[in-house]
PDB file of C-alpha atoms in Angstrom:
ATOM      1  CA  UNK C 210     -12.601 -41.030  37.993  1.00  0.00           C
ATOM      2  CA  UNK C 211     -14.972 -43.669  38.268  1.00  0.00           C
ATOM      3  CA  UNK C 212     -16.208 -44.660  41.878  1.00  0.00           C
ATOM      4  CA  UNK C 213     -15.016 -48.201  43.172  1.00  0.00           C
ATOM      5  CA  UNK C 214     -18.863 -49.775  42.755  1.00  0.00           C
ATOM      6  CA  UNK C 215     -18.363 -48.761  38.755  1.00  0.00           C
ATOM      7  CA  UNK C 216     -14.707 -49.731  38.728  1.00  0.00           C
ATOM      8  CA  UNK C 217     -16.185 -53.341  39.672  1.00  0.00           C
ATOM      9  CA  UNK C 218     -19.141 -53.345  37.634  1.00  0.00           C
ATOM     10  CA  UNK C 219     -17.078 -53.031  34.868  1.00  0.00           C
ATOM     11  CA  UNK C 220     -14.417 -55.467  35.711  1.00  0.00           C
ATOM     12  CA  UNK C 221     -17.645 -58.062  35.915  1.00  0.00           C
ATOM     13  CA  UNK C 222     -18.576 -57.033  32.862  1.00  0.00           C
ATOM     14  CA  UNK C 223     -15.134 -57.919  31.022  1.00  0.00           C
ATOM     15  CA  UNK C 224     -14.555 -60.866  33.073  1.00  0.00           C
ATOM     16  CA  UNK C 225     -18.285 -62.161  31.366  1.00  0.00           C
ATOM     17  CA  UNK C 226     -16.369 -61.673  27.830  1.00  0.00           C
ATOM     18  CA  UNK C 227     -13.221 -63.539  29.076  1.00  0.00           C
ATOM     19  CA  UNK C 228     -15.005 -66.507  30.435  1.00  0.00           C
ATOM     20  CA  UNK C 229     -16.677 -66.652  26.999  1.00  0.00           C
ATOM     21  CA  UNK C 230     -13.694 -66.294  25.084  1.00  0.00           C
ATOM     22  CA  UNK C 231     -10.842 -67.858  26.832  1.00  0.00           C
ATOM     23  CA  UNK C 232     -11.934 -71.102  28.291  1.00  0.00           C
ATOM     24  CA  UNK C 233      -8.444 -72.172  29.231  1.00  0.00           C
ATOM     25  CA  UNK C 234      -7.437 -68.835  31.135  1.00  0.00           C
ATOM     26  CA  UNK C 235      -8.250 -67.636  34.308  1.00  0.00           C
ATOM     27  CA  UNK C 236     -11.387 -65.174  34.388  1.00  0.00           C
ATOM     28  CA  UNK C 237      -9.602 -62.604  36.094  1.00  0.00           C
ATOM     29  CA  UNK C 238      -6.708 -62.247  32.944  1.00  0.00           C
ATOM     30  CA  UNK C 239      -8.578 -60.778  29.983  1.00  0.00           C
ATOM     31  CA  UNK C 240      -7.094 -62.000  26.694  1.00  0.00           C
ATOM     32  CA  UNK C 241      -6.809 -59.767  23.499  1.00  0.00           C
ATOM     33  CA  UNK C 242      -9.329 -62.461  21.892  1.00  0.00           C
ATOM     34  CA  UNK C 243     -12.084 -61.277  24.703  1.00  0.00           C
ATOM     35  CA  UNK C 244     -10.951 -57.952  24.504  1.00  0.00           C
ATOM     36  CA  UNK C 245     -11.959 -57.667  20.691  1.00  0.00           C
ATOM     37  CA  UNK C 246     -14.846 -59.440  21.466  1.00  0.00           C
ATOM     38  CA  UNK C 247     -15.822 -57.067  24.022  1.00  0.00           C
ATOM     39  CA  UNK C 248     -14.767 -53.837  21.908  1.00  0.00           C
ATOM     40  CA  UNK C 249     -16.685 -55.221  19.129  1.00  0.00           C
ATOM     41  CA  UNK C 250     -20.198 -56.031  21.282  1.00  0.00           C
ATOM     42  CA  UNK C 251     -19.837 -52.692  23.604  1.00  0.00           C
ATOM     43  CA  UNK C 252     -18.222 -49.835  21.564  1.00  0.00           C
ATOM     44  CA  UNK C 253     -19.171 -50.811  18.202  1.00  0.00           C
ATOM     45  CA  UNK C 254     -19.003 -52.379  15.183  1.00  0.00           C
ATOM     46  CA  UNK C 255     -16.975 -49.573  13.462  1.00  0.00           C
ATOM     47  CA  UNK C 256     -13.827 -51.095  12.234  1.00  0.00           C
ATOM     48  CA  UNK C 257     -11.545 -48.139  12.707  1.00  0.00           C
ATOM     49  CA  UNK C 258     -12.535 -48.004  16.050  1.00  0.00           C
ATOM     50  CA  UNK C 259     -11.950 -51.692  16.328  1.00  0.00           C
ATOM     51  CA  UNK C 260      -8.867 -51.674  15.195  1.00  0.00           C
ATOM     52  CA  UNK C 261      -7.437 -48.779  16.995  1.00  0.00           C
ATOM     53  CA  UNK C 262      -8.680 -50.258  20.478  1.00  0.00           C
ATOM     54  CA  UNK C 263      -6.997 -53.273  19.747  1.00  0.00           C
ATOM     55  CA  UNK C 264      -3.594 -52.111  18.359  1.00  0.00           C
ATOM     56  CA  UNK C 265      -3.283 -49.128  20.787  1.00  0.00           C
ATOM     57  CA  UNK C 266      -5.152 -49.675  24.477  1.00  0.00           C
ATOM     58  CA  UNK C 267      -4.682 -53.372  24.890  1.00  0.00           C
ATOM     59  CA  UNK C 268      -1.073 -53.545  24.204  1.00  0.00           C
ATOM     60  CA  UNK C 269      -0.634 -50.455  26.373  1.00  0.00           C
ATOM     61  CA  UNK C 270      -2.308 -51.966  29.509  1.00  0.00           C
ATOM     62  CA  UNK C 271      -1.735 -55.459  29.190  1.00  0.00           C
ATOM     63  CA  UNK C 272       0.975 -57.379  30.929  1.00  0.00           C
ATOM     64  CA  UNK C 273       4.013 -57.563  28.962  1.00  0.00           C
ATOM     65  CA  UNK C 274       5.063 -61.372  30.282  1.00  0.00           C
ATOM     66  CA  UNK C 275       1.565 -62.942  30.038  1.00  0.00           C
ATOM     67  CA  UNK C 276       0.094 -60.884  27.031  1.00  0.00           C
ATOM     68  CA  UNK C 277      -3.374 -60.515  29.328  1.00  0.00           C
ATOM     69  CA  UNK C 278      -5.134 -57.550  31.255  1.00  0.00           C
ATOM     70  CA  UNK C 279      -5.178 -58.407  35.201  1.00  0.00           C
ATOM     71  CA  UNK C 280      -8.917 -57.674  36.102  1.00  0.00           C
ATOM     72  CA  UNK C 281      -8.043 -57.630  39.814  1.00  0.00           C
ATOM     73  CA  UNK C 282      -5.841 -54.531  39.422  1.00  0.00           C
ATOM     74  CA  UNK C 283      -8.783 -51.458  39.728  1.00  0.00           C
ATOM     75  CA  UNK C 284      -5.588 -48.488  38.605  1.00  0.00           C
ATOM     76  CA  UNK C 285      -5.233 -50.637  35.593  1.00  0.00           C
ATOM     77  CA  UNK C 286      -8.892 -51.198  34.455  1.00  0.00           C
ATOM     78  CA  UNK C 287      -8.881 -47.345  35.227  1.00  0.00           C
ATOM     79  CA  UNK C 288      -6.084 -46.916  32.903  1.00  0.00           C
ATOM     80  CA  UNK C 289      -8.028 -48.848  30.348  1.00  0.00           C
ATOM     81  CA  UNK C 290     -11.019 -47.050  30.428  1.00  0.00           C
ATOM     82  CA  UNK C 291      -8.863 -43.708  30.298  1.00  0.00           C
ATOM     83  CA  UNK C 292      -6.948 -44.585  27.302  1.00  0.00           C
ATOM     84  CA  UNK C 293     -10.522 -45.939  25.462  1.00  0.00           C
ATOM     85  CA  UNK C 294     -12.042 -42.515  25.744  1.00  0.00           C
ATOM     86  CA  UNK C 295      -8.516 -40.480  24.675  1.00  0.00           C
ATOM     87  CA  UNK C 296      -8.983 -43.113  21.270  1.00  0.00           C
ATOM     88  CA  UNK C 297     -12.361 -43.344  20.770  1.00  0.00           C
ATOM     89  CA  UNK C 298     -12.414 -39.281  20.647  1.00  0.00           C
ATOM     90  CA  UNK C 299      -9.502 -39.536  18.324  1.00  0.00           C
ATOM     91  CA  UNK C 300     -11.499 -41.756  16.302  1.00  0.00           C
ATOM     92  CA  UNK C 301     -14.552 -39.682  16.202  1.00  0.00           C
ATOM     93  CA  UNK C 302     -13.391 -36.199  15.707  1.00  0.00           C
ATOM     94  CA  UNK C 303     -16.885 -34.466  14.668  1.00  0.00           C
ATOM     95  CA  UNK C 304     -19.205 -36.261  16.936  1.00  0.00           C
ATOM     96  CA  UNK C 305     -16.916 -35.934  19.792  1.00  0.00           C
ATOM     97  CA  UNK C 306     -15.024 -32.977  19.175  1.00  0.00           C
ATOM     98  CA  UNK C 307     -16.177 -30.559  22.194  1.00  0.00           C
ATOM     99  CA  UNK C 308     -16.620 -33.142  24.724  1.00  0.00           C
ATOM    100  CA  UNK C 309     -14.270 -33.583  27.294  1.00  0.00           C
ATOM    101  CA  UNK C 310     -12.644 -37.036  27.737  1.00  0.00           C
ATOM    102  CA  UNK C 311     -14.020 -37.593  31.037  1.00  0.00           C
ATOM    103  CA  UNK C 312     -17.723 -37.403  29.665  1.00  0.00           C
ATOM    104  CA  UNK C 313     -16.515 -39.486  26.525  1.00  0.00           C
ATOM    105  CA  UNK C 314     -15.274 -42.050  29.476  1.00  0.00           C
ATOM    106  CA  UNK C 315     -18.421 -42.045  31.421  1.00  0.00           C
ATOM    107  CA  UNK C 316     -20.269 -42.544  27.692  1.00  0.00           C
ATOM    108  CA  UNK C 317     -18.301 -45.270  27.275  1.00  0.00           C
ATOM    109  CA  UNK C 318     -18.799 -46.814  30.978  1.00  0.00           C
ATOM    110  CA  UNK C 319     -22.024 -46.597  30.285  1.00  0.00           C
ATOM    111  CA  UNK C 320     -22.283 -48.395  26.917  1.00  0.00           C
ATOM    112  CA  UNK C 321     -19.923 -51.347  28.724  1.00  0.00           C
ATOM    113  CA  UNK C 322     -22.391 -51.232  31.696  1.00  0.00           C
ATOM    114  CA  UNK C 323     -25.452 -51.936  29.628  1.00  0.00           C
ATOM    115  CA  UNK C 324     -24.046 -54.872  27.733  1.00  0.00           C
ATOM    116  CA  UNK C 325     -23.466 -57.192  30.598  1.00  0.00           C
ATOM    117  CA  UNK C 326     -22.773 -60.388  28.707  1.00  0.00           C
ATOM    118  CA  UNK C 327     -21.505 -61.003  25.361  1.00  0.00           C
ATOM    119  CA  UNK C 328     -23.863 -61.612  22.181  1.00  0.00           C
ATOM    120  CA  UNK C 329     -23.889 -65.149  21.425  1.00  0.00           C
ATOM    121  CA  UNK C 330     -25.525 -66.238  18.200  1.00  0.00           C
ATOM    122  CA  UNK C 331     -26.602 -69.548  17.028  1.00  0.00           C
ATOM    123  CA  UNK C 332     -27.000 -71.237  14.035  1.00  0.00           C
ATOM    124  CA  UNK C 333     -30.813 -71.554  12.979  1.00  0.00           C
ATOM    125  CA  UNK C 334     -33.028 -73.259  10.526  1.00  0.00           C
ATOM    126  CA  UNK C 335     -33.406 -71.504   7.737  1.00  0.00           C
ATOM    127  CA  UNK C 336     -37.612 -70.589   7.131  1.00  0.00           C
ATOM    128  CA  UNK C 337     -36.973 -69.388   3.382  1.00  0.00           C
ATOM    129  CA  UNK C 338     -35.934 -71.549   0.642  1.00  0.00           C
ATOM    130  CA  UNK C 339     -35.864 -75.292   0.190  1.00  0.00           C
ATOM    131  CA  UNK C 340     -34.038 -76.441   3.239  1.00  0.00           C
ATOM    132  CA  UNK C 341     -36.404 -78.990   4.134  1.00  0.00           C
ATOM    133  CA  UNK C 342     -36.980 -80.493   0.652  1.00  0.00           C
ATOM    134  CA  UNK C 343     -32.883 -80.484   0.284  1.00  0.00           C
ATOM    135  CA  UNK C 344     -32.649 -82.488   3.745  1.00  0.00           C
ATOM    136  CA  UNK C 345     -35.884 -85.127   3.229  1.00  0.00           C
ATOM    137  CA  UNK C 346     -34.001 -87.876   1.065  1.00  0.00           C
ATOM    138  CA  UNK C 347     -37.173 -89.615  -0.039  1.00  0.00           C
ATOM    139  CA  UNK C 348     -37.741 -86.860  -2.734  1.00  0.00           C
ATOM    140  CA  UNK C 349     -34.499 -87.106  -4.282  1.00  0.00           C
ATOM    141  CA  UNK C 350     -34.303 -88.262  -7.817  1.00  0.00           C
ATOM    142  CA  UNK C 351     -32.052 -90.093 -10.008  1.00  0.00           C
ATOM    143  CA  UNK C 352     -28.859 -90.914  -9.441  1.00  0.00           C
ATOM    144  CA  UNK C 353     -28.936 -88.978  -5.979  1.00  0.00           C
ATOM    145  CA  UNK C 354     -31.805 -91.419  -5.198  1.00  0.00           C
ATOM    146  CA  UNK C 355     -29.579 -94.442  -4.912  1.00  0.00           C
ATOM    147  CA  UNK C 356     -27.313 -93.138  -2.333  1.00  0.00           C
ATOM    148  CA  UNK C 357     -29.710 -93.669   0.391  1.00  0.00           C
ATOM    149  CA  UNK C 358     -31.504 -96.642   1.572  1.00  0.00           C
ATOM    150  CA  UNK C 359     -35.399 -96.813   2.352  1.00  0.00           C
ATOM    151  CA  UNK C 360     -34.791 -95.073   5.863  1.00  0.00           C
ATOM    152  CA  UNK C 361     -32.828 -92.156   4.748  1.00  0.00           C
ATOM    153  CA  UNK C 362     -29.572 -93.371   5.667  1.00  0.00           C
ATOM    154  CA  UNK C 363     -26.415 -92.864   3.603  1.00  0.00           C
ATOM    155  CA  UNK C 364     -25.157 -96.190   1.843  1.00  0.00           C
ATOM    156  CA  UNK C 365     -21.663 -94.657   1.738  1.00  0.00           C
ATOM    157  CA  UNK C 366     -19.256 -95.409  -0.744  1.00  0.00           C
ATOM    158  CA  UNK C 367     -22.172 -98.330  -1.966  1.00  0.00           C
ATOM    159  CA  UNK C 368     -23.879 -95.033  -2.922  1.00  0.00           C
ATOM    160  CA  UNK C 369     -21.407 -93.314  -5.256  1.00  0.00           C
ATOM    161  CA  UNK C 370     -20.310 -95.796  -7.145  1.00  0.00           C
ATOM    162  CA  UNK C 371     -21.027 -98.900  -8.925  1.00  0.00           C
ATOM    163  CA  UNK C 372     -19.561-102.467  -7.356  1.00  0.00           C
ATOM    164  CA  UNK C 373     -19.453-105.696  -9.139  1.00  0.00           C
ATOM    165  CA  UNK C 374     -18.111-108.609  -8.642  1.00  0.00           C
ATOM    166  CA  UNK C 375     -14.759-109.588 -10.227  1.00  0.00           C
ATOM    167  CA  UNK C 376     -15.040-113.268 -10.059  1.00  0.00           C
ATOM    168  CA  UNK C 377     -15.110-113.677 -13.933  1.00  0.00           C
ATOM    169  CA  UNK C 378     -18.630-114.741 -13.740  1.00  0.00           C
ATOM    170  CA  UNK C 379     -20.582-114.450 -16.792  1.00  0.00           C
ATOM    171  CA  UNK C 380     -24.221-113.639 -16.647  1.00  0.00           C
ATOM    172  CA  UNK C 381     -26.781-116.539 -18.190  1.00  0.00           C
ATOM    173  CA  UNK C 382     -24.492-119.819 -17.736  1.00  0.00           C
ATOM    174  CA  UNK C 383     -25.446-122.304 -15.033  1.00  0.00           C
ATOM    175  CA  UNK C 384     -23.721-121.147 -11.987  1.00  0.00           C
ATOM    176  CA  UNK C 385     -20.351-119.408 -10.747  1.00  0.00           C
ATOM    177  CA  UNK C 386     -17.323-121.788 -11.748  1.00  0.00           C
ATOM    178  CA  UNK C 387     -19.283-124.081 -13.859  1.00  0.00           C
ATOM    179  CA  UNK C 388     -17.840-125.168 -16.644  1.00  0.00           C
ATOM    180  CA  UNK C 389     -20.165-125.313 -20.059  1.00  0.00           C
TER     181      UNK C 389
END
């Protein structure tokens, strides 16, 4: 069994994942989406373990009506950690063959507490390739060059197709609507 302070710390980590992944839900009700992110970041990216944790552990401990895990219920969080240790030991029979479930549980708790917050990745500008050249419209040639004005702003449909007046006027006469 984990101590009360350790369970509180685990609940806090769970809450951090829940806040990031379930903005419309209360922070003390962990959703399956937040659970999946927590398992991926804390336990590992091994597909077998992730699938088993998602399909075996979360449905086992979630509230059947709200489809969420109540993080204020310490007994339920303890139950989650026990079930996670059992499933982890089943998924890793070679590594955890002689290890008692209590030690596996402690290892998982340590991984969860070491993570603290979810990994958040942002998209960055590529440092390789010709990204800057592709985004600089002054270097465009041919038909692509016609799609942008001198300031690099797109012309919209006028830059994509040839537009002409349909007045019936023929170039070379005195003026539009004139009779020869």
